[in-house]
Amino acid sequence: MKVLVTGVSGYIGSHAALELLKAGHEVHGFDNLSNSSEEAVRRVRALAGRPLRFERLDLLDAEGLGRLLKEGFDAVLHFAGLKAVGESVEKPELYRRNNVDGSANLLAAMEAAGCRKLVFSSSCTVYGEVRENPVDESHPLGAVNPYGRTKLDVENLCLERARLDPRWRIALLRYFNPVGAHDSGRIGEDPRGVPNNLMPFVMQAAVGRRDKVRVWGNDYPTPDGTGVRDYIHVVDLALGHLAALDHLDAFVGARAFNLGTGRGASVLEVIAAAARAAGREIAYEIAPRRPGDAAAIWADPARARRELGWSARLGLERMCADHWRWQKDNPNGYGA
Ligand code: WQD
């Protein structure tokens, strides 16, 4: 298929573009480079040994989107968006405009060009307060922060599109916690500034960019008192997008799928696994809980396994080994 990837130079987008190219798809991508580097695109081309057309474009450029979509694509994988929960609390309007208005522009441009196949990068944050684990797609939805609200709003835009016109085929992929990197060590997560998320912070501590990891709370009702999450290898996540793309004609309208492993791991377990991968101790200290954090959330991935023929294959040791290789080989990410 001829596929357009939005946010193609980002962490998940670049890994998905590589898997699309390896699977033989024709891939075009754009990104506004506000939180990523075009170097990632150059490396994806080199790893795939195939062309990947890239242009700098912003979701808020409705005219530019219209021009690009009119070139004709079979489907769109939509990753572009702001994704820092903490920043979304400080700048909710920025997140709404970029993530929601931007996605509305994309849907309109797709409709105008007659392209009605979409795989959307959603998030387990749409489940809000977790009532019971594992979480399946029927769990009540709710936003506990502006970022999660934008993901829910875009899911609803997609559902409305599909309700009005059943020719739309949309997969809403709810990520749990993406970590790891392609095993070449050439592409990976490259957060700007101080990482919000656990794994990049732990790996920056391992490589000496941070002095120690702060463990946000060890008094949760979990086996070791620290937060439990469903960490999923970014390559497994990318392959989940290809599986969704291949199955878009199997269902009508918009449909949500959890992309998780179905297993939870605690903060202390992640730190220990990362230390094994890096072959060195990683210093940490116990700090107060981070406001808004859930004690535990992990996925029930049965629907994706049943309907997409997909399930995660890689475990925490491999996630840490691959993330460490990326961090060690690129201590400053894609930067100079
Ligand atoms: C994980 C655990 C923290 C940092 C994120 C994204 C969200 C979604 C899911 C995609 C928690 C603890 C963290 C640190 C710590 N992704 N922690 N010290 O909050 O589950 O959600 O992934 O859409 O957008 O925000 O991930 O990595 O921030 O936290 O102790 O320095 O690690 O308390 O238990 P989170 P996280």
Coordinates of C-alpha atoms and ligand atoms in Angstrom, one line a residue:
M1 CA 0.0 0.0 0.0
K2 CA 0.9 3.7 -0.4
V3 CA 0.9 4.9 3.2
L4 CA 1.2 8.4 4.7
V5 CA 2.8 8.5 8.2
T6 CA 2.3 11.7 10.3
G7 CA 4.9 12.3 13.0
V8 CA 7.3 10.1 11.0
S9 CA 10.5 11.4 12.7
G10 CA 9.1 10.7 16.2
Y11 CA 9.8 7.7 18.5
I12 CA 6.9 5.5 17.5
G13 CA 6.5 7.0 14.0
S14 CA 10.1 6.2 12.9
H15 CA 9.8 2.6 14.2
A16 CA 6.5 2.1 12.4
A17 CA 7.9 3.6 9.1
L18 CA 10.8 1.2 9.3
E19 CA 8.5 -1.8 9.7
L20 CA 6.2 -0.5 6.9
L21 CA 9.2 -0.3 4.5
K22 CA 10.5 -3.7 5.5
A23 CA 7.0 -5.1 4.7
G24 CA 7.2 -3.6 1.2
H25 CA 4.8 -0.6 1.6
E26 CA 5.5 2.7 -0.1
V27 CA 6.0 5.2 2.7
H28 CA 5.7 9.0 2.7
G29 CA 6.0 10.9 5.9
F30 CA 5.8 14.4 7.4
D31 CA 6.6 16.0 10.7
N32 CA 6.9 19.5 12.1
L33 CA 10.2 18.6 13.8
S34 CA 9.0 20.4 17.0
N35 CA 10.1 17.4 19.1
S36 CA 12.1 15.2 16.8
S37 CA 15.0 15.3 14.3
E38 CA 15.1 14.6 10.5
E39 CA 18.2 12.5 11.3
A40 CA 15.7 9.8 12.4
V41 CA 14.2 9.7 8.9
R42 CA 17.7 9.4 7.3
R43 CA 18.5 6.5 9.6
V44 CA 15.2 4.7 8.8
R45 CA 16.0 5.0 5.1
A46 CA 19.4 3.5 5.6
L47 CA 18.1 0.7 7.8
A48 CA 15.4 -0.2 5.3
G49 CA 17.5 0.3 2.2
R50 CA 14.5 1.9 0.6
P51 CA 13.2 5.4 -0.2
L52 CA 11.1 7.3 2.3
R53 CA 9.8 10.7 1.1
F54 CA 9.8 13.2 3.9
E55 CA 8.5 16.8 4.1
R56 CA 8.3 19.3 7.0
L57 CA 4.7 20.0 7.6
D58 CA 2.5 20.9 10.5
L59 CA -1.0 19.5 11.3
L60 CA -2.2 23.1 11.7
D61 CA -1.4 23.8 8.0
A62 CA -4.7 22.7 6.6
E63 CA -3.8 23.9 3.1
G64 CA -0.6 21.9 3.1
L65 CA -2.4 18.8 4.4
G66 CA -5.0 19.1 1.6
R67 CA -2.3 19.4 -1.0
L68 CA -0.4 16.4 0.3
L69 CA -3.4 14.1 0.7
K70 CA -4.6 14.9 -2.8
E71 CA -1.4 13.1 -4.1
G72 CA -3.5 10.0 -3.2
F73 CA -2.8 7.5 -0.3
D74 CA -4.3 4.1 0.5
A75 CA -4.1 4.8 4.3
V76 CA -2.7 7.1 6.9
L77 CA -0.9 6.2 10.2
H78 CA -1.3 9.2 12.5
F79 CA 1.3 9.6 15.2
A80 CA 1.9 13.4 15.1
G81 CA 1.0 15.0 18.4
L82 CA 2.3 16.5 21.7
K83 CA 2.5 13.8 24.4
A84 CA 4.0 15.1 27.6
V85 CA 1.3 14.7 30.4
G86 CA 3.0 17.3 32.7
E87 CA 3.3 19.9 29.9
S88 CA -0.3 19.3 28.9
V89 CA -1.4 20.4 32.4
E90 CA 0.6 23.6 32.0
K91 CA -0.5 24.3 28.4
P92 CA -3.9 22.6 27.9
E93 CA -4.9 25.0 25.0
L94 CA -1.7 24.2 23.1
Y95 CA -2.4 20.5 23.4
R96 CA -6.0 20.9 22.3
R97 CA -5.1 23.0 19.3
N98 CA -2.2 20.8 18.2
N99 CA -3.6 17.4 18.9
V100 CA -7.4 17.9 18.4
D101 CA -7.6 20.7 15.8
G102 CA -4.6 19.2 14.0
S103 CA -6.3 15.8 13.8
A104 CA -9.5 17.4 12.7
N105 CA -7.6 19.0 9.8
L106 CA -6.1 15.7 8.9
L107 CA -9.5 13.9 8.8
A108 CA -10.9 16.7 6.7
A109 CA -8.0 16.5 4.2
M110 CA -8.4 12.7 4.1
E111 CA -12.1 13.0 3.4
A112 CA -11.6 15.6 0.6
A113 CA -9.1 13.2 -1.0
G114 CA -11.3 10.2 -0.6
C115 CA -8.8 8.4 1.7
R116 CA -10.8 6.8 4.5
K117 CA -8.4 4.3 6.1
L118 CA -6.7 5.5 9.3
V119 CA -4.7 4.0 12.1
F120 CA -4.7 6.4 15.1
S121 CA -2.1 6.5 17.8
S122 CA -4.3 6.6 20.9
S123 CA -3.3 5.9 24.5
C124 CA -4.3 3.9 27.6
T125 CA -4.7 7.3 29.3
V126 CA -8.2 7.4 27.8
Y127 CA -9.2 4.9 30.5
G128 CA -8.7 7.6 33.2
E129 CA -9.1 6.2 36.7
V130 CA -8.4 2.5 36.5
R131 CA -11.2 0.5 38.2
E132 CA -9.8 -3.0 37.5
N133 CA -6.8 -4.7 35.9
P134 CA -6.3 -6.0 33.4
V135 CA -8.0 -3.2 31.4
D136 CA -9.9 -4.2 28.3
E137 CA -11.5 -2.0 25.6
S138 CA -14.9 -2.0 27.4
H139 CA -13.3 -0.3 30.5
P140 CA -15.1 3.1 31.1
L141 CA -13.3 6.0 29.4
G142 CA -12.4 9.3 31.1
A143 CA -9.6 11.8 31.0
V144 CA -7.5 12.6 34.1
N145 CA -5.2 15.1 32.3
P146 CA -5.4 17.4 29.3
Y147 CA -3.2 15.1 27.2
G148 CA -5.6 12.1 27.8
R149 CA -8.5 14.4 27.1
T150 CA -7.0 15.2 23.6
K151 CA -6.6 11.5 22.9
L152 CA -10.3 10.9 23.9
D153 CA -11.4 13.9 21.8
V154 CA -9.6 12.6 18.7
E155 CA -11.1 9.1 19.2
N156 CA -14.5 10.7 19.3
L157 CA -13.8 12.7 16.1
C158 CA -12.9 9.4 14.5
L159 CA -16.0 7.6 15.8
E160 CA -18.2 10.5 14.5
R161 CA -16.6 10.4 11.0
A162 CA -17.2 6.6 10.8
R163 CA -20.8 7.0 12.1
L164 CA -21.6 9.6 9.4
D165 CA -19.9 7.6 6.6
P166 CA -19.5 3.9 7.0
R167 CA -16.8 3.9 4.2
W168 CA -14.3 5.0 6.9
R169 CA -12.2 2.2 8.4
I170 CA -10.4 3.4 11.6
A171 CA -8.3 1.5 14.2
L172 CA -7.8 3.4 17.5
L173 CA -4.7 1.9 19.0
R174 CA -4.4 2.4 22.7
Y175 CA -0.8 2.2 23.7
F176 CA 0.3 1.2 27.1
N177 CA 3.9 2.2 27.9
P178 CA 6.2 2.2 24.9
V179 CA 9.9 1.5 25.6
G180 CA 12.9 -0.1 23.9
A181 CA 14.4 0.6 20.5
H182 CA 15.2 -1.1 17.2
D183 CA 17.9 -3.7 17.8
S184 CA 20.3 -1.8 15.5
G185 CA 20.7 0.9 18.1
R186 CA 20.3 3.4 15.3
I187 CA 16.8 4.8 16.1
G188 CA 15.2 5.2 19.5
E189 CA 13.5 7.6 22.0
D190 CA 15.1 11.0 22.1
P191 CA 13.1 13.2 24.5
R192 CA 13.9 16.9 24.7
G193 CA 15.0 18.2 28.1
V194 CA 14.4 16.2 31.2
P195 CA 12.5 13.0 30.4
N196 CA 9.0 12.7 31.9
N197 CA 8.9 9.0 31.4
L198 CA 10.6 6.3 33.5
M199 CA 12.6 4.3 30.9
P200 CA 14.4 7.2 29.2
F201 CA 15.2 8.7 32.6
V202 CA 16.6 5.4 33.9
M203 CA 18.7 4.9 30.8
Q204 CA 20.0 8.5 31.0
A205 CA 21.0 7.8 34.6
A206 CA 22.7 4.5 33.4
V207 CA 24.8 6.4 30.8
G208 CA 25.6 9.2 33.3
R209 CA 23.4 12.0 32.0
R210 CA 21.4 12.0 35.3
D211 CA 22.7 11.4 38.8
K212 CA 19.9 9.2 40.1
V213 CA 16.4 8.1 39.4
R214 CA 13.6 9.4 41.7
V215 CA 11.1 6.7 42.3
W216 CA 7.7 8.5 42.6
G217 CA 6.3 6.7 45.6
N218 CA 6.8 3.3 47.1
D219 CA 3.6 3.2 49.2
Y220 CA 1.2 2.0 46.5
P221 CA -0.9 -1.2 47.0
T222 CA 1.5 -3.1 44.6
P223 CA 3.9 -6.0 45.3
D224 CA 6.9 -3.8 46.0
G225 CA 5.0 -0.6 46.7
T226 CA 6.1 1.1 43.4
G227 CA 3.9 1.9 40.4
V228 CA 3.1 -0.9 38.0
R229 CA 2.7 -0.4 34.2
D230 CA 2.4 -2.5 31.1
Y231 CA 5.7 -1.8 29.2
I232 CA 5.6 -2.8 25.5
H233 CA 8.6 -2.9 23.1
V234 CA 8.3 -0.2 20.5
V235 CA 8.9 -2.7 17.7
D236 CA 6.0 -4.9 18.9
L237 CA 4.0 -1.6 19.0
A238 CA 5.0 -0.8 15.4
L239 CA 4.1 -4.3 14.2
G240 CA 0.7 -3.8 15.9
H241 CA 0.1 -0.9 13.5
L242 CA 0.9 -3.1 10.5
A243 CA -1.5 -5.7 11.8
A244 CA -4.2 -3.1 12.2
L245 CA -3.5 -1.7 8.7
D246 CA -3.8 -5.2 7.2
H247 CA -7.2 -5.8 9.0
L248 CA -8.9 -2.5 8.4
D249 CA -11.3 -4.0 5.9
A250 CA -12.3 -6.7 8.5
F251 CA -14.5 -4.3 10.5
V252 CA -16.8 -1.4 9.8
G253 CA -16.2 2.0 11.2
A254 CA -13.9 2.9 14.1
R255 CA -12.7 0.2 16.6
A256 CA -10.4 0.4 19.6
F257 CA -7.6 -2.0 20.4
N258 CA -5.3 -2.2 23.4
L259 CA -1.6 -2.6 22.5
G260 CA 0.0 -3.9 25.6
T261 CA 1.7 -7.1 26.7
G262 CA -0.9 -8.0 29.4
R263 CA 1.9 -8.1 32.0
G264 CA 2.7 -5.4 34.6
A265 CA 6.2 -4.5 35.9
S266 CA 7.0 -2.2 38.8
V267 CA 9.3 0.8 38.8
L268 CA 11.9 -1.2 40.9
E269 CA 11.6 -4.1 38.5
V270 CA 12.4 -1.8 35.6
I271 CA 15.4 -0.3 37.3
A272 CA 16.7 -3.7 38.1
A273 CA 16.2 -5.0 34.5
A274 CA 17.9 -1.8 33.2
A275 CA 20.8 -2.3 35.5
R276 CA 21.3 -5.9 34.2
A277 CA 21.1 -4.6 30.6
A278 CA 23.7 -1.8 31.3
G279 CA 25.9 -4.1 33.4
R280 CA 26.0 -1.4 36.2
E281 CA 24.2 -0.2 39.2
I282 CA 21.6 2.6 38.7
A283 CA 21.2 4.9 41.7
Y284 CA 17.7 5.8 42.8
E285 CA 16.0 7.4 45.8
I286 CA 12.4 7.1 46.9
A287 CA 10.5 10.3 46.4
P288 CA 6.9 11.4 47.1
R289 CA 4.2 10.2 44.7
R290 CA 3.7 12.1 41.4
P291 CA 0.2 13.7 41.4
G292 CA -2.2 12.0 39.1
D293 CA -0.3 8.7 38.9
A294 CA -2.3 5.5 39.0
A295 CA -1.0 2.7 41.3
A296 CA -1.2 0.1 38.6
I297 CA -2.5 -0.3 35.0
W298 CA -1.9 -3.2 32.6
A299 CA -3.7 -4.3 29.4
D300 CA -6.0 -7.1 28.4
P301 CA -4.7 -7.5 24.8
A302 CA -7.1 -10.3 23.8
R303 CA -9.1 -8.3 21.3
A304 CA -5.9 -7.4 19.2
R305 CA -4.8 -11.0 19.4
R306 CA -8.2 -12.3 18.3
E307 CA -9.1 -9.6 15.7
L308 CA -5.7 -8.4 14.4
G309 CA -3.7 -11.6 14.8
W310 CA -1.2 -9.6 16.9
S311 CA 0.4 -10.0 20.3
A312 CA 3.5 -8.6 21.8
R313 CA 6.5 -11.0 21.7
L314 CA 9.3 -9.2 23.4
G315 CA 9.8 -9.1 27.2
L316 CA 11.2 -6.6 29.7
E317 CA 14.8 -7.9 29.4
R318 CA 14.8 -7.4 25.7
M319 CA 13.2 -4.0 26.0
C320 CA 16.0 -2.9 28.4
A321 CA 18.7 -4.4 26.3
D322 CA 17.6 -2.6 23.1
H323 CA 16.9 0.7 24.9
W324 CA 20.3 0.5 26.5
R325 CA 22.1 -0.1 23.2
W326 CA 20.3 2.9 21.7
Q327 CA 21.2 5.1 24.7
K328 CA 24.8 3.9 24.9
D329 CA 25.4 4.4 21.2
N330 CA 23.6 7.7 21.1
P331 CA 24.3 9.3 24.5
N332 CA 22.9 12.6 23.2
G333 CA 20.1 11.1 21.1
Y334 CA 20.1 12.4 17.5
G335 CA 21.7 15.6 18.5
A336 CA 25.3 16.7 17.7
Ligands
WQD1 C1 5.7 5.0 34.6 C2 5.9 4.7 36.1 C3 5.7 6.6 37.5 C4 9.3 8.6 36.0 C5 3.0 7.3 30.1 C6 2.6 8.5 29.3 C7 1.3 8.3 28.7 C8 1.1 7.0 28.0 C9 1.5 5.9 28.9 C10 1.4 7.1 25.6 C11 4.9 5.5 37.0 C12 7.1 6.1 37.6 C13 8.3 7.7 36.2 C14 10.3 8.8 37.0 C15 9.1 7.2 38.4 N1 1.9 6.8 26.8 N2 8.2 7.1 37.4 N3 10.2 8.1 38.2 O1 2.8 7.9 33.6 O2 2.4 5.5 33.0 O3 2.3 7.2 31.2 O4 2.9 6.2 29.3 O5 0.4 7.6 25.3 O6 1.1 9.3 27.7 O7 2.6 9.6 30.1 O8 4.5 6.6 32.3 O9 7.0 6.5 32.3 O10 5.8 8.6 33.2 O11 5.7 6.5 34.5 O12 9.0 6.6 39.5 O13 11.3 9.6 36.9 O14 7.2 5.2 36.5 O15 5.2 7.0 38.8 O16 4.6 4.6 38.1 P1 3.0 6.8 32.6 P2 5.8 7.1 33.0

